[in-house]
XYZ file of C-alpha atoms in Angstrom:
520
model
C -22.937 19.498 -9.318
C -19.900 18.471 -7.282
C -21.990 18.369 -4.142
C -23.237 14.995 -5.325
C -19.836 13.596 -4.473
C -20.811 13.787 -0.836
C -23.710 11.352 -1.206
C -23.905 8.714 1.510
C -26.233 5.767 1.261
C -28.947 5.679 3.903
C -28.449 2.916 6.331
C -24.730 2.799 5.815
C -24.050 3.974 9.333
C -25.346 0.792 10.763
C -23.347 -1.559 8.635
C -26.146 -2.393 6.222
C -28.375 -3.974 8.864
C -25.803 -6.639 9.772
C -25.517 -7.861 13.347
C -22.310 -8.458 15.237
C -19.325 -6.868 16.901
C -15.540 -7.006 16.849
C -14.689 -10.311 18.523
C -11.311 -11.457 19.869
C -11.287 -14.070 17.092
C -11.572 -11.518 14.279
C -8.921 -9.341 15.951
C -6.517 -12.290 16.245
C -6.952 -13.398 12.638
C -6.570 -9.861 11.314
C -3.497 -9.158 13.458
C -1.770 -12.266 12.109
C -2.720 -11.486 8.495
C -2.094 -7.742 8.799
C 1.406 -8.415 10.106
C 2.278 -9.140 6.479
C 2.446 -5.383 6.023
C 5.614 -5.478 8.126
C 7.335 -7.267 5.226
C 6.642 -4.390 2.845
C 7.519 -1.761 5.416
C 10.704 -3.505 6.487
C 11.951 -3.617 2.923
C 11.138 0.057 2.328
C 13.079 1.033 5.442
C 16.022 -1.305 4.973
C 16.757 -0.472 1.332
C 17.099 3.240 2.066
C 19.142 2.643 5.205
C 21.765 0.269 3.825
C 22.342 2.439 0.753
C 23.406 5.265 3.069
C 25.961 3.052 4.904
C 29.551 3.661 3.837
C 30.536 0.009 4.329
C 27.746 -1.168 1.999
C 28.557 1.437 -0.650
C 32.296 0.665 -0.560
C 31.642 -3.031 -1.188
C 28.913 -2.905 -3.837
C 28.700 0.674 -5.175
C 32.218 2.172 -4.961
C 31.426 4.839 -7.564
C 28.728 6.303 -5.311
C 31.119 6.239 -2.363
C 33.742 8.150 -4.377
C 31.147 10.754 -5.387
C 30.344 11.336 -1.731
C 33.981 12.058 -0.980
C 34.407 14.373 -3.980
C 33.776 18.007 -3.048
C 33.391 18.894 -6.739
C 30.243 16.750 -7.118
C 26.988 18.634 -6.544
C 25.177 17.859 -3.290
C 22.093 16.998 -5.339
C 24.014 14.452 -7.472
C 26.099 12.469 -4.971
C 23.840 9.397 -5.061
C 22.900 9.571 -8.739
C 23.885 6.055 -9.871
C 22.060 3.805 -12.339
C 23.304 0.662 -10.609
C 22.130 1.902 -7.211
C 18.666 2.701 -8.543
C 18.486 -0.733 -10.215
C 19.230 -2.310 -6.814
C 16.416 -0.329 -5.247
C 13.848 -0.636 -8.005
C 14.318 -4.213 -9.284
C 12.100 -5.456 -6.465
C 9.108 -3.579 -7.842
C 9.224 -4.999 -11.358
C 9.335 -8.500 -9.837
C 6.439 -7.560 -7.549
C 4.400 -6.177 -10.449
C 4.624 -9.453 -12.378
C 4.042 -11.556 -9.253
C 0.890 -9.713 -8.193
C -0.783 -10.390 -11.556
C -0.083 -14.112 -11.074
C -1.221 -13.852 -7.442
C -4.682 -12.721 -8.566
C -5.406 -16.122 -10.091
C -3.917 -17.958 -7.113
C -5.955 -15.903 -4.644
C -9.170 -16.362 -6.588
C -8.719 -20.109 -7.177
C -6.900 -21.336 -4.074
C -7.706 -18.676 -1.498
C -6.201 -15.729 0.310
C -4.192 -17.946 2.687
C -2.454 -19.691 -0.215
C -1.075 -16.409 -1.521
C 0.088 -15.418 1.970
C 1.939 -18.720 2.354
C 3.624 -18.423 -1.047
C 4.576 -14.803 -0.440
C 6.000 -15.439 3.024
C 8.042 -18.443 1.880
C 9.607 -16.659 -1.111
C 10.347 -13.604 1.049
C 12.288 -15.812 3.485
C 14.361 -17.204 0.618
C 15.110 -13.690 -0.592
C 16.328 -12.566 2.821
C 18.847 -15.434 2.893
C 20.453 -14.233 -0.359
C 20.544 -10.673 0.964
C 22.342 -11.542 4.172
C 24.838 -13.774 2.346
C 25.458 -11.456 -0.632
C 29.032 -11.180 -1.872
C 28.356 -9.416 -5.196
C 25.750 -7.300 -6.957
C 24.025 -10.239 -8.746
C 23.291 -11.823 -5.360
C 21.865 -8.513 -4.165
C 19.640 -8.325 -7.242
C 18.445 -11.907 -6.694
C 17.605 -10.898 -3.131
C 15.539 -7.974 -4.410
C 13.736 -10.044 -7.051
C 12.716 -12.756 -4.570
C 11.545 -10.150 -2.079
C 9.509 -8.547 -4.861
C 7.819 -11.835 -5.729
C 6.958 -12.383 -2.080
C 5.519 -8.892 -1.706
C 3.527 -9.296 -4.914
C 1.641 -12.186 -3.335
C 1.236 -10.782 0.183
C 0.238 -7.253 -0.829
C -2.352 -8.654 -3.212
C -4.003 -11.032 -0.744
C -3.780 -9.434 2.703
C -5.934 -6.310 2.113
C -8.582 -8.587 0.571
C -8.438 -10.886 3.572
C -8.775 -8.038 6.068
C -11.713 -6.404 4.272
C -13.603 -9.682 3.938
C -13.094 -10.710 7.570
C -13.958 -7.330 9.125
C -17.466 -6.231 10.190
C -18.639 -3.483 7.768
C -18.874 -0.809 10.465
C -15.229 -1.390 11.491
C -13.765 -2.363 8.112
C -11.825 0.889 7.777
C -10.056 0.538 11.114
C -9.204 -3.133 10.607
C -7.995 -2.709 7.028
C -5.917 0.293 8.089
C -4.032 -2.138 10.291
C -2.184 -3.173 7.119
C -0.793 0.344 6.686
C 0.031 0.468 10.411
C 2.007 -2.748 9.936
C 3.866 -1.146 7.018
C 4.798 1.787 9.263
C 5.901 -0.549 12.045
C 8.022 -2.460 9.534
C 9.707 0.755 8.355
C 10.233 1.821 11.975
C 11.824 -1.515 12.903
C 14.091 -1.294 9.855
C 15.130 2.268 10.674
C 15.935 1.407 14.296
C 17.885 -1.675 13.222
C 19.838 0.334 10.638
C 20.676 2.930 13.289
C 22.017 0.201 15.584
C 23.991 -1.898 13.089
C 25.735 1.081 11.456
C 27.723 1.346 14.676
C 29.359 -2.048 14.041
C 32.919 -0.985 13.232
C 33.740 -4.148 11.259
C 31.359 -2.910 8.561
C 29.091 -5.973 8.225
C 26.034 -4.493 9.923
C 24.199 -4.292 6.597
C 24.145 -8.128 6.517
C 22.067 -8.145 9.684
C 19.677 -5.590 8.185
C 19.118 -7.596 4.997
C 18.881 -11.044 6.621
C 16.502 -10.033 9.437
C 13.753 -9.627 6.839
C 13.203 -13.362 7.371
C 11.777 -12.807 10.871
C 8.463 -11.083 9.976
C 8.140 -13.360 6.936
C 8.470 -16.431 9.142
C 5.813 -15.093 11.525
C 3.374 -14.516 8.661
C 4.069 -17.891 7.040
C 3.547 -19.869 10.232
C 0.507 -17.779 11.176
C -1.117 -18.231 7.768
C -1.057 -22.009 8.222
C -3.546 -21.650 11.077
C -5.707 -18.845 9.676
C -9.244 -19.640 8.480
C -10.284 -18.732 4.960
C -12.716 -15.843 4.552
C -16.480 -16.580 4.398
C -16.593 -15.032 0.922
C -14.001 -17.443 -0.444
C -15.570 -20.474 1.257
C -18.863 -19.776 -0.502
C -17.192 -18.882 -3.780
C -15.031 -22.021 -3.790
C -17.518 -24.778 -2.988
C -20.823 -23.189 -1.991
C -20.562 -24.496 1.588
C -22.971 -22.084 3.263
C -23.075 -24.090 6.509
C -19.322 -23.724 6.988
C -19.498 -20.050 6.040
C -22.374 -19.478 8.472
C -20.465 -21.115 11.337
C -17.381 -18.985 10.604
C -19.458 -15.798 10.378
C -21.067 -16.557 13.729
C -17.629 -16.999 15.276
C -16.296 -13.817 13.661
C -19.306 -11.646 14.543
C -20.054 -13.100 17.988
C -23.742 -13.646 17.186
C -26.001 -16.234 15.582
C -27.888 -13.532 13.632
C -25.781 -13.541 10.479
C -28.482 -14.394 7.928
C -28.507 -10.948 6.262
C -24.757 -10.903 5.759
C -24.701 -14.509 4.588
C -27.494 -13.805 2.136
C -25.508 -10.926 0.603
C -22.363 -13.081 0.425
C -24.260 -15.832 -1.384
C -25.726 -13.359 -3.873
C -22.270 -11.926 -4.564
C -20.829 -15.417 -4.887
C -23.473 -16.456 -7.450
C -22.268 -13.697 -9.749
C -18.608 -14.337 -8.965
C -18.835 -18.054 -9.757
C -20.291 -17.209 -13.172
C -17.447 -14.779 -13.908
C -14.656 -16.654 -15.672
C -12.406 -13.789 -16.668
C -12.293 -11.111 -13.928
C -9.555 -9.098 -15.659
C -11.720 -8.917 -18.767
C -14.901 -8.180 -16.849
C -13.432 -5.273 -14.895
C -13.352 -3.337 -18.187
C -17.136 -3.609 -18.572
C -19.094 -0.368 -18.426
C -20.785 -1.190 -15.125
C -17.371 -1.522 -13.440
C -16.001 1.725 -14.890
C -15.991 3.577 -11.519
C -14.120 0.739 -9.803
C -11.607 0.496 -12.652
C -10.950 4.228 -12.513
C -10.336 4.127 -8.763
C -8.121 1.028 -8.717
C -5.947 2.715 -11.343
C -5.919 6.326 -10.134
C -5.669 5.915 -6.350
C -2.427 3.851 -6.351
C -1.077 5.940 -9.256
C -1.411 9.158 -7.284
C -0.322 7.453 -4.065
C 3.194 7.227 -5.466
C 3.139 10.745 -6.906
C 2.842 12.166 -3.408
C 6.570 11.503 -3.087
C 6.136 9.242 -0.061
C 8.485 6.539 -1.293
C 11.139 9.166 -1.852
C 10.985 9.550 1.921
C 10.794 5.798 2.532
C 13.688 4.923 0.194
C 15.924 7.893 0.413
C 15.265 9.610 3.753
C 18.702 8.631 5.143
C 20.317 9.576 1.817
C 18.512 12.933 1.742
C 19.359 13.762 5.332
C 23.006 12.940 4.672
C 22.875 15.087 1.553
C 21.731 18.145 3.520
C 24.542 17.777 6.013
C 23.572 15.291 8.724
C 26.115 12.610 9.573
C 25.596 8.895 8.865
C 24.232 8.067 12.321
C 22.165 11.265 12.600
C 20.561 10.695 9.214
C 19.430 7.196 10.220
C 18.110 8.518 13.540
C 16.179 11.207 11.641
C 14.494 8.460 9.643
C 13.398 6.862 12.907
C 11.851 10.155 13.998
C 9.855 10.597 10.777
C 8.587 7.020 11.004
C 7.482 7.465 14.615
C 5.333 10.370 13.426
C 3.879 8.195 10.660
C 3.118 5.324 13.039
C 1.277 7.644 15.422
C -0.707 9.050 12.477
C -1.614 5.502 11.372
C -3.100 4.840 14.807
C -5.090 8.076 14.590
C -6.394 6.995 11.170
C -7.583 3.672 12.571
C -9.583 5.521 15.221
C -11.237 8.081 12.938
C -11.618 6.471 9.493
C -14.971 4.855 10.286
C -16.210 7.963 12.102
C -15.285 10.738 9.672
C -15.105 8.671 6.512
C -12.612 8.127 3.726
C -13.145 11.351 1.758
C -12.411 13.715 4.629
C -9.137 11.936 5.393
C -8.143 12.006 1.719
C -8.814 15.747 1.485
C -7.278 16.839 4.797
C -4.212 14.667 4.249
C -3.844 16.009 0.702
C -3.818 19.638 1.848
C -1.312 18.814 4.585
C 1.031 17.135 2.094
C 0.777 20.013 -0.408
C 1.869 22.538 2.209
C 4.690 20.269 3.405
C 6.158 19.659 -0.044
C 6.033 23.362 -0.898
C 7.749 24.176 2.401
C 10.548 21.636 1.832
C 11.092 22.891 -1.718
C 11.231 26.495 -0.543
C 13.735 25.761 2.245
C 16.016 23.810 -0.077
C 15.778 26.485 -2.785
C 16.711 29.224 -0.346
C 19.246 27.536 1.924
C 20.742 24.487 0.173
C 23.099 25.040 -2.711
C 25.100 22.724 -4.964
C 28.193 22.826 -2.772
C 28.741 23.073 0.943
C 26.495 22.017 3.806
C 23.145 23.384 4.928
C 23.041 25.145 8.296
C 22.067 22.623 10.952
C 18.976 24.550 12.073
C 17.594 24.503 8.533
C 18.429 20.800 8.190
C 16.301 20.122 11.262
C 13.565 22.386 9.878
C 13.485 20.145 6.798
C 13.241 17.139 9.126
C 10.302 18.705 10.980
C 8.500 19.471 7.736
C 9.096 15.912 6.543
C 7.464 14.686 9.753
C 4.378 16.765 8.967
C 4.349 15.330 5.449
C 4.606 11.661 6.447
C 1.918 12.168 9.109
C -0.413 13.609 6.472
C 0.216 10.621 4.219
C -0.070 8.108 7.051
C -3.613 9.038 8.025
C -4.901 9.495 4.500
C -3.423 8.196 1.244
C -1.306 5.535 2.922
C -4.013 3.339 4.467
C -6.837 4.395 2.125
C -4.930 3.258 -0.983
C -5.388 -0.334 0.183
C -8.779 0.095 1.881
C -10.926 1.877 -0.703
C -10.201 -0.346 -3.749
C -10.878 -3.555 -1.820
C -14.206 -2.338 -0.465
C -15.586 -0.810 -3.680
C -14.909 -3.869 -5.885
C -17.633 -6.555 -5.904
C -16.538 -10.126 -5.239
C -16.394 -11.146 -8.914
C -13.667 -8.574 -9.688
C -12.217 -8.018 -6.198
C -9.096 -10.138 -6.656
C -8.414 -8.625 -10.087
C -8.995 -5.123 -8.733
C -6.554 -5.602 -5.866
C -3.970 -7.015 -8.258
C -4.283 -3.879 -10.376
C -3.813 -1.725 -7.266
C -0.652 -3.543 -6.216
C 0.658 -3.667 -9.805
C 0.214 0.094 -10.208
C 1.862 0.715 -6.821
C 4.840 -1.416 -7.834
C 5.050 0.107 -11.319
C 4.952 3.679 -10.030
C 7.340 2.844 -7.184
C 9.739 1.473 -9.784
C 9.429 4.629 -11.877
C 9.923 6.926 -8.878
C 12.853 4.965 -7.455
C 14.467 4.685 -10.889
C 14.198 8.387 -11.682
C 14.161 10.358 -8.426
C 17.912 10.642 -7.875
C 18.439 11.718 -11.492
C 15.555 14.208 -11.317
C 16.879 15.587 -8.010
C 20.285 16.025 -9.640
C 18.830 17.999 -12.568
C 15.990 20.127 -11.151
C 17.153 20.094 -7.521
C 14.633 21.628 -5.087
C 12.081 21.933 -7.892
C 11.456 18.187 -7.438
C 9.359 18.896 -4.354
C 7.251 21.519 -6.124
C 6.490 18.908 -8.798
C 5.238 16.514 -6.121
C 3.122 19.312 -4.606
C 1.496 19.969 -7.996
C 0.578 16.300 -8.391
C -0.966 16.249 -4.908
C -3.122 19.252 -5.878
C -4.425 17.338 -8.913
C -5.193 14.149 -7.017
C -6.895 15.950 -4.138
C -9.206 17.679 -6.624
C -10.012 14.352 -8.297
C -10.934 12.773 -4.960
C -13.186 15.737 -4.170
C -14.969 15.413 -7.486
C -15.182 11.683 -8.163
C -14.932 9.545 -5.009
C -18.151 9.056 -3.002
C -18.120 8.184 0.696
C -18.102 4.446 1.468
C -17.803 4.259 5.257
C -19.751 1.505 7.070
C -21.471 0.300 3.900
C -21.277 -3.489 3.313
C -19.099 -4.375 0.334
C -21.951 -6.403 -1.183
C -24.121 -3.243 -1.301
C -21.445 -0.865 -2.575
C -22.941 -0.408 -6.059
C -25.497 1.975 -4.514
C -22.932 4.749 -4.043
C -22.111 4.878 -7.760
C -25.770 5.102 -8.781
C -26.210 8.065 -6.426
C -23.061 9.917 -7.492
C -23.442 13.024 -9.684
C -20.972 11.766 -12.303
C -20.851 7.981 -12.128
C -24.625 7.520 -12.271
C -24.458 8.668 -15.895
C -22.188 5.717 -16.670
C -23.503 2.848 -14.567
C -27.171 3.949 -14.495
C -29.928 1.526 -13.580
C -29.718 -0.691 -16.669
C -28.899 -4.358 -16.109
C -27.104 -6.149 -18.910
C -29.070 -9.114 -20.274
C -25.916 -11.184 -20.419
C -25.461 -10.766 -16.661
C -28.904 -12.192 -16.020
C -27.940 -15.285 -18.001
C -24.635 -15.555 -16.145
C -26.352 -15.359 -12.776
C -28.497 -18.357 -13.644
C -25.376 -20.508 -13.882
C -24.057 -22.104 -10.692
C -26.461 -20.431 -8.246
C -26.135 -21.471 -4.615
C -29.266 -22.112 -2.627
C -29.244 -20.530 0.824
C -30.694 -22.920 3.423
C -33.504 -21.528 5.508
């Protein structure tokens, strides 16, 4: 029965019969938009780095600093502070709320509008971070950054998927995850450099420099075109959409793609309440995936690495500077793996990357847990060779995530959701990511303090579950146009029992309202 999960739709390899190629114009627009991933990555890298700096802890979290100096406090509990976890995790509650609002903005005013709002608010947040003199200012910084990320993370993956040719959609959309990795890498390198400032204000540079990528995105978004899908959905201007498609695809033969976009738009324009509609039976597969994929993404433990890598490396005995440098090394591995993913995702498909990456992460988490259980006790330092063995294993882990669950968490939900629920679906993805990131960041240090090395075995168990679910329930979607994606569910061994071939009579009535005529 499970073999049906491998079903691929005939004709998918050719991009659904669409003409075109990757043009310099589509690359330029997607590079500018995809750079918004740097905002998310920069924040992930900076928050973990500054919380490992002694000067930052002395000023804002003196209790944590005292725990670090106290030899009677367990190694696993040195950073266990409610206030510190609130600083880290407050961003994600703000982002969760913002992304639900961003869905309506993106659907009504366009993808560019959400990018502009997100970039502008992110800049404001970075100002408060660099100028912070107390914890409330730090929290305001985190909340504003969260609002900005809620808008950008909701709109950018949609923009990339809608602008990309179907046969290269995976590679182009994966550019968002590559940008996240680059953002984390930049943050890690900057943290490593500013920690050497003896006056102890280097953390201000780290927090305020978040404005630079946000400014680039905001200015770039002013000049970006809207996607053909949104142009048709907004005002039915097929001539403008056709001209943009011809420029994006580098050919005048865009009738097939335009025809599919118009058909999708007819249904989308008749859909008033996308968040209500996504719960309909015919969208059950999409709803399951937009909930489960981001949910399990966070249960891999990746944001433990992103947030707390410097903290963890300090905990196991590396010095302040060495721990930050170790974070740079792990991120270099992730960035290289992101590039590999961009090259192979449209050749080997999404499922194979999910499964291979899952197995790689399971082995890595088990290895880290075993090393810590055997060689790292409550008191005293770990031998340096074992500390570097943990670092090496972490590199294997982040590489496995970076060519599988990292980029595919944003790619797969955007391409499987039809236009009428696409914005709502992406909002759910980002909301779940933020919610689970909040939960993980709020609880990890406490869990690490209580169950110690067992934490990593828990993550390994979750990865086993999610890898099995992907094997059983996610069909392959490579190179298939988004407007034809419903075919994969009707061919799948499990989902075909739910979606079937039956068309709801109410949908036929809805499609009669606001239809757009495609000029010949």
